[in-house]
Coordinates of C-alpha atoms in Angstrom, one line a residue:
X1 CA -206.5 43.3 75.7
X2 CA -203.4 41.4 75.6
X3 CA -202.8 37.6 75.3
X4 CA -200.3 35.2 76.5
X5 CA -199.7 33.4 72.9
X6 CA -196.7 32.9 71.6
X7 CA -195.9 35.7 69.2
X8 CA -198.5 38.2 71.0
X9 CA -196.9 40.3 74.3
X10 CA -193.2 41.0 75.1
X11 CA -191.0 37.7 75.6
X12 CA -188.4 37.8 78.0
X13 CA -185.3 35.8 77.1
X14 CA -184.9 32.6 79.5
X15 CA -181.8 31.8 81.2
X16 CA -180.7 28.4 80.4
X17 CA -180.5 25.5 82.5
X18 CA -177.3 24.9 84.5
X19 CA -174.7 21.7 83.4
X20 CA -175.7 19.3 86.1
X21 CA -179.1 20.9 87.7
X22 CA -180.7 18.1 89.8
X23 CA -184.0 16.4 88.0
X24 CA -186.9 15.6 90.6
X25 CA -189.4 13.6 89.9
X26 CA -192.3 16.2 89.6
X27 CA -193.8 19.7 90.7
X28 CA -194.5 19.7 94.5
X29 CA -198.1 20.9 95.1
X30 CA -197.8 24.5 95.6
X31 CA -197.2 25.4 92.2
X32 CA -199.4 22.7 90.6
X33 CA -202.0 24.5 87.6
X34 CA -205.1 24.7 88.4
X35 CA -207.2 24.5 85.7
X36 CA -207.5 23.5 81.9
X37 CA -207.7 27.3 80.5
X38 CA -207.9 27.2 76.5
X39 CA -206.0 24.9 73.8
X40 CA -204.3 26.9 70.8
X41 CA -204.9 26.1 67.2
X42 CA -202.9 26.8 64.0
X43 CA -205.9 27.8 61.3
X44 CA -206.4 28.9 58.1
X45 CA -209.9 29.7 58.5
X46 CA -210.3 30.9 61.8
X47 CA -213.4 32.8 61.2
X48 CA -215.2 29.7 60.1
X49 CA -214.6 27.9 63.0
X50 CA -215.6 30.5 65.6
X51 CA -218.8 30.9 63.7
X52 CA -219.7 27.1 63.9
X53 CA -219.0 27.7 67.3
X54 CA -220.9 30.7 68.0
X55 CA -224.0 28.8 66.1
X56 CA -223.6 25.7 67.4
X57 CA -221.5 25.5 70.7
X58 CA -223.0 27.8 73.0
X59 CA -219.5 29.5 73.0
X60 CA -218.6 33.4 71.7
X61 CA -216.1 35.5 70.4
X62 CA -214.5 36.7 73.7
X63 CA -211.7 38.4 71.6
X64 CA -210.6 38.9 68.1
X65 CA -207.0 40.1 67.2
X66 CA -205.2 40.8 64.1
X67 CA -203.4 37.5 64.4
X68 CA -205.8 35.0 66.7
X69 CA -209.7 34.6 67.8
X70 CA -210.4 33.6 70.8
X71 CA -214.2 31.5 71.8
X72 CA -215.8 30.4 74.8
X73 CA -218.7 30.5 76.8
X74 CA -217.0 31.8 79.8
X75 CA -213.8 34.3 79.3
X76 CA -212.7 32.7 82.6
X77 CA -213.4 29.2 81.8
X78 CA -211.9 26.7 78.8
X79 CA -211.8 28.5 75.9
X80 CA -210.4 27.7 72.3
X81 CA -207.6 30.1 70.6
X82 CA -207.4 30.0 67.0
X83 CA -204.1 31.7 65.6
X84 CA -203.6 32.4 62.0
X85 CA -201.8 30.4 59.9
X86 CA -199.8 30.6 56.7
X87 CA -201.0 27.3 54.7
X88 CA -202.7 23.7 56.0
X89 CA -201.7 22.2 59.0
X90 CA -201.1 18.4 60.0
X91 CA -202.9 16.7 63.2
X92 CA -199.8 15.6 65.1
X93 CA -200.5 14.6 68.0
X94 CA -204.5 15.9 68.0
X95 CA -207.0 13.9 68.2
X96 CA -209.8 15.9 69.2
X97 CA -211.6 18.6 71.9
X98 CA -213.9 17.3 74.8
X99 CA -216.7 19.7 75.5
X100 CA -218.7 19.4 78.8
X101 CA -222.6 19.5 78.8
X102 CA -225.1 19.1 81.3
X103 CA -228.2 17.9 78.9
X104 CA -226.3 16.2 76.0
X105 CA -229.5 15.4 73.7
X106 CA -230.4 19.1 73.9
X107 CA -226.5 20.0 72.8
X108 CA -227.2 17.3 69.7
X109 CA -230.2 19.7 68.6
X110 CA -228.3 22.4 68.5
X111 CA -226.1 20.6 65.7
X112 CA -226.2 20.8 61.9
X113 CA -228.1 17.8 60.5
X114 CA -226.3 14.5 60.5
X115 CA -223.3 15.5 62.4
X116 CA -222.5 13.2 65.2
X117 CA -221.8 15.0 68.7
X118 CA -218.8 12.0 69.4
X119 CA -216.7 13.7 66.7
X120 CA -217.8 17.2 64.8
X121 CA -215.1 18.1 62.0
X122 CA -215.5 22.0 62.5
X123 CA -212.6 22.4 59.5
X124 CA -209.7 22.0 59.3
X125 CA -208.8 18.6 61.2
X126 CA -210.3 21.0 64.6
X127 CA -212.5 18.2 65.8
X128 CA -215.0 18.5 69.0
X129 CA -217.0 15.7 71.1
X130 CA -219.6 16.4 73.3
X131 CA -219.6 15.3 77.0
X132 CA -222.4 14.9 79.3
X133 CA -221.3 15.8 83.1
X134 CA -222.0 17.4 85.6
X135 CA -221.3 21.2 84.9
X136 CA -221.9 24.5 86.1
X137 CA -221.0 25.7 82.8
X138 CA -222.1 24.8 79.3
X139 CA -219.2 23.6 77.0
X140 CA -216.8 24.2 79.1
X141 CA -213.1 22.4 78.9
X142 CA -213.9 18.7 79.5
X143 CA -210.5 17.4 77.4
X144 CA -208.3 17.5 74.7
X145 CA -207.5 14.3 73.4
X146 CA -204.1 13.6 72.0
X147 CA -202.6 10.3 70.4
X148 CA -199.6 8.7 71.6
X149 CA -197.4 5.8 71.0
X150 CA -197.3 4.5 74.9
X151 CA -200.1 6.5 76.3
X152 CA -199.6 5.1 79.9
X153 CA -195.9 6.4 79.7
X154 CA -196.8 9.6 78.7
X155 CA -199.4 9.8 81.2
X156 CA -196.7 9.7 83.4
X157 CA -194.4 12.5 82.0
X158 CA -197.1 14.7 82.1
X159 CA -197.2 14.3 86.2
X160 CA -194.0 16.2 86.3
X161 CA -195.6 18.8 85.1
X162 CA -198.2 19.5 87.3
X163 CA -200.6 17.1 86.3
X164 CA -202.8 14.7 88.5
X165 CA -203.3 11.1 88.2
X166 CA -206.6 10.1 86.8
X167 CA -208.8 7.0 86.2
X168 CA -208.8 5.4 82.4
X169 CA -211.7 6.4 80.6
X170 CA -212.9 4.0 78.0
X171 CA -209.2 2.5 77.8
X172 CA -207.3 5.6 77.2
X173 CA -205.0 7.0 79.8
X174 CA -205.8 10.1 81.6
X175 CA -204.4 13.5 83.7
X176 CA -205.9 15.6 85.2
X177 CA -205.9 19.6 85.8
X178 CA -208.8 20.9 87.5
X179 CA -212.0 18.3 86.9
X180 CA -210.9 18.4 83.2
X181 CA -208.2 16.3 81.6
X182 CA -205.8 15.3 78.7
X183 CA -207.0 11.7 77.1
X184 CA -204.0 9.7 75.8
X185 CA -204.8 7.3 73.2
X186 CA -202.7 4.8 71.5
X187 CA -202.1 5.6 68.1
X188 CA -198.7 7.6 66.0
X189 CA -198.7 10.8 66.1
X190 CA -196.6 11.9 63.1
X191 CA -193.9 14.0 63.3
X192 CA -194.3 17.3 61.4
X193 CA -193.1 21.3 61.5
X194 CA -196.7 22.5 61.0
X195 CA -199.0 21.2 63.9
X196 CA -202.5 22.0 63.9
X197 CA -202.3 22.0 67.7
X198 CA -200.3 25.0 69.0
X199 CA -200.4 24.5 72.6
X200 CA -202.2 23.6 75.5
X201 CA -202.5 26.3 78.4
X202 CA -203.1 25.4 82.0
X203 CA -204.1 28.8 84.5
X204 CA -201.7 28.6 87.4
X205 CA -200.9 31.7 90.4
X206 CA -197.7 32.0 89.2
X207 CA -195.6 31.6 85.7
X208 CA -192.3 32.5 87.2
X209 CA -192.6 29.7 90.0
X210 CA -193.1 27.1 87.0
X211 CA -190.5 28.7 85.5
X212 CA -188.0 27.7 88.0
X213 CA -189.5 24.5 89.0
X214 CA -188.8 23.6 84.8
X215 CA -185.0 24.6 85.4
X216 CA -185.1 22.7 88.4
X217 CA -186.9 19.4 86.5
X218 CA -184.2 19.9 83.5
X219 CA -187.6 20.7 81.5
X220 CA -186.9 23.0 78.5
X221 CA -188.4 26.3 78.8
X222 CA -189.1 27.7 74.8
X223 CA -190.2 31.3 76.1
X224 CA -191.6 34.0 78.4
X225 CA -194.3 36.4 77.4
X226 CA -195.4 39.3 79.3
X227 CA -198.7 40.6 77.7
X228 CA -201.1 43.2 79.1
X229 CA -203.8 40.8 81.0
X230 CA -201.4 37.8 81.3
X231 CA -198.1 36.6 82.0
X232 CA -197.3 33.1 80.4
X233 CA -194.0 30.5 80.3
X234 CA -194.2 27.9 77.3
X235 CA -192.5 24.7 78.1
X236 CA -192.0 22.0 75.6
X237 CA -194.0 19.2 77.2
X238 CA -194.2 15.5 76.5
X239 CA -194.0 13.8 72.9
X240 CA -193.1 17.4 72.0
X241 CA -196.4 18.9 72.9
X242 CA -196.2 22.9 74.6
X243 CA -198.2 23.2 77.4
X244 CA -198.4 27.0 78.6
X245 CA -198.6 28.0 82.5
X246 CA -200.7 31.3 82.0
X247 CA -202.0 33.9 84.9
X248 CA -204.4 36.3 84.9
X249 CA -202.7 39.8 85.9
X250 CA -205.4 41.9 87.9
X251 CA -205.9 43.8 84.4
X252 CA -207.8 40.4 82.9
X253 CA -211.3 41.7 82.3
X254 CA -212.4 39.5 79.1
X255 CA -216.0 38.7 79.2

């Protein structure tokens, strides 16, 4: 099996973007992502975590590498990646993981005693909430919830990358990919070199054609990698947050 993370897979070098390219205001529709497919961690302890998971979250270890984990509760659904990493990590711009469930008191029973479901520390500053909606399946990818300093501005960058406008939700400004959604919320996210989050991958039909929409959009492009079930771009997305447009080659067969 072969991931799409940064580090794992063959990069290809990325030409850079030509003096002068025009900037338009956004992707058109045909190469918009299409769904929220798993946010990337930085973790000392990645084992913990996908064991609280596997206990508690309905989710399991879809794959386990010598560098990363990755947990869900559908391979083809949102899943969590936890990459090893060299030492603690600072939140950034994290705030937290939004996890969908039909029957939310049920998903409370299923927690340790006296952890609340609106904010579970699993270690390491890797926080969930649960969400009751309407869902087909159990803890999937409702959100990932980051902090920034004008959330309704950077609600707005993220449309040029393929992102939909959504509704507020409880005051914090929202986009959407899919039915699930990144949650801005006003707060500082401090600068640091050693982010707990790692990146934040969206499942499109084509990497390459985000590729050159980027060059088009004067968006940096960090990186290509070509690994054996997926071929991924990272881009460097807004308040310096990476967003990776990932696709499933006809190889994928996690389950």
């Amino acid at each position: 099996m072969g991931m799409s993370e940064r580090g794992v897979g063959r990069r290809r070098e990325v030409a850079p973007i030509p003096r002068g390219s025009p900037v338009a205001p956004g992707y058109p529709g045909r190469v918009r992502p299409k769904t929220l497919d798993h946010v990337a961690f930085w973790v000392e302890r990645r084992d913990t975590i996908a064991e609280f998971a596997v206990r508690h979250l309905g989710m399991h270890v879809i794959d386990r590498q010598d560098t990363f984990t990755l947990i869900g509760a559908d391979a083809r659904r949102g899943k969590l990646t936890l990459f090893d990493a060299d030492g603690r990590r600072e939140p950034g711009a994290f705030s937290r993981v939004g996890l969908r469930v039909s029957d939310l008191s049920r998903a409370r029973r299923a927690l340790p005693e006296g952890i609340a479901s609106d904010g579970v520390e699993i270690a390491e500053g890797v926080r969930v909430a649960l969400v009751e909606a309407d869902t087909d399946v159990e803890f999937d990818l409702d959100h990932v919830a980051l902090l920034a300093r004008d959330p309704e501005a950077t609600a707005r960058e993220y449309l040029r990358y393929g992102f939909a406008v959504a509704a507020a939700r409880n005051g914090a400004a929202r986009v959407e990919v899919g039915g699930a959604f990144v949650e801005l919320h006003r707060g500082e996210p401090r600068e640091t070199d050693r982010p707990l989050l790692n990146h934040i991958a969206v499942l499109v039909d084509s990497a390459d054609a985000h590729v050159e929409e980027a060059h088009r959009l004067g968006i940096e492009v960090e990186n290509v990698v070509d690994a054996a079930n997926t071929y991924a771009a990272f881009l460097t997305g807004p308040d310096g947050v990476r967003i990776e447009y990932v696709e499933h080659k006809p190889s994928f067969s996690l389950t």
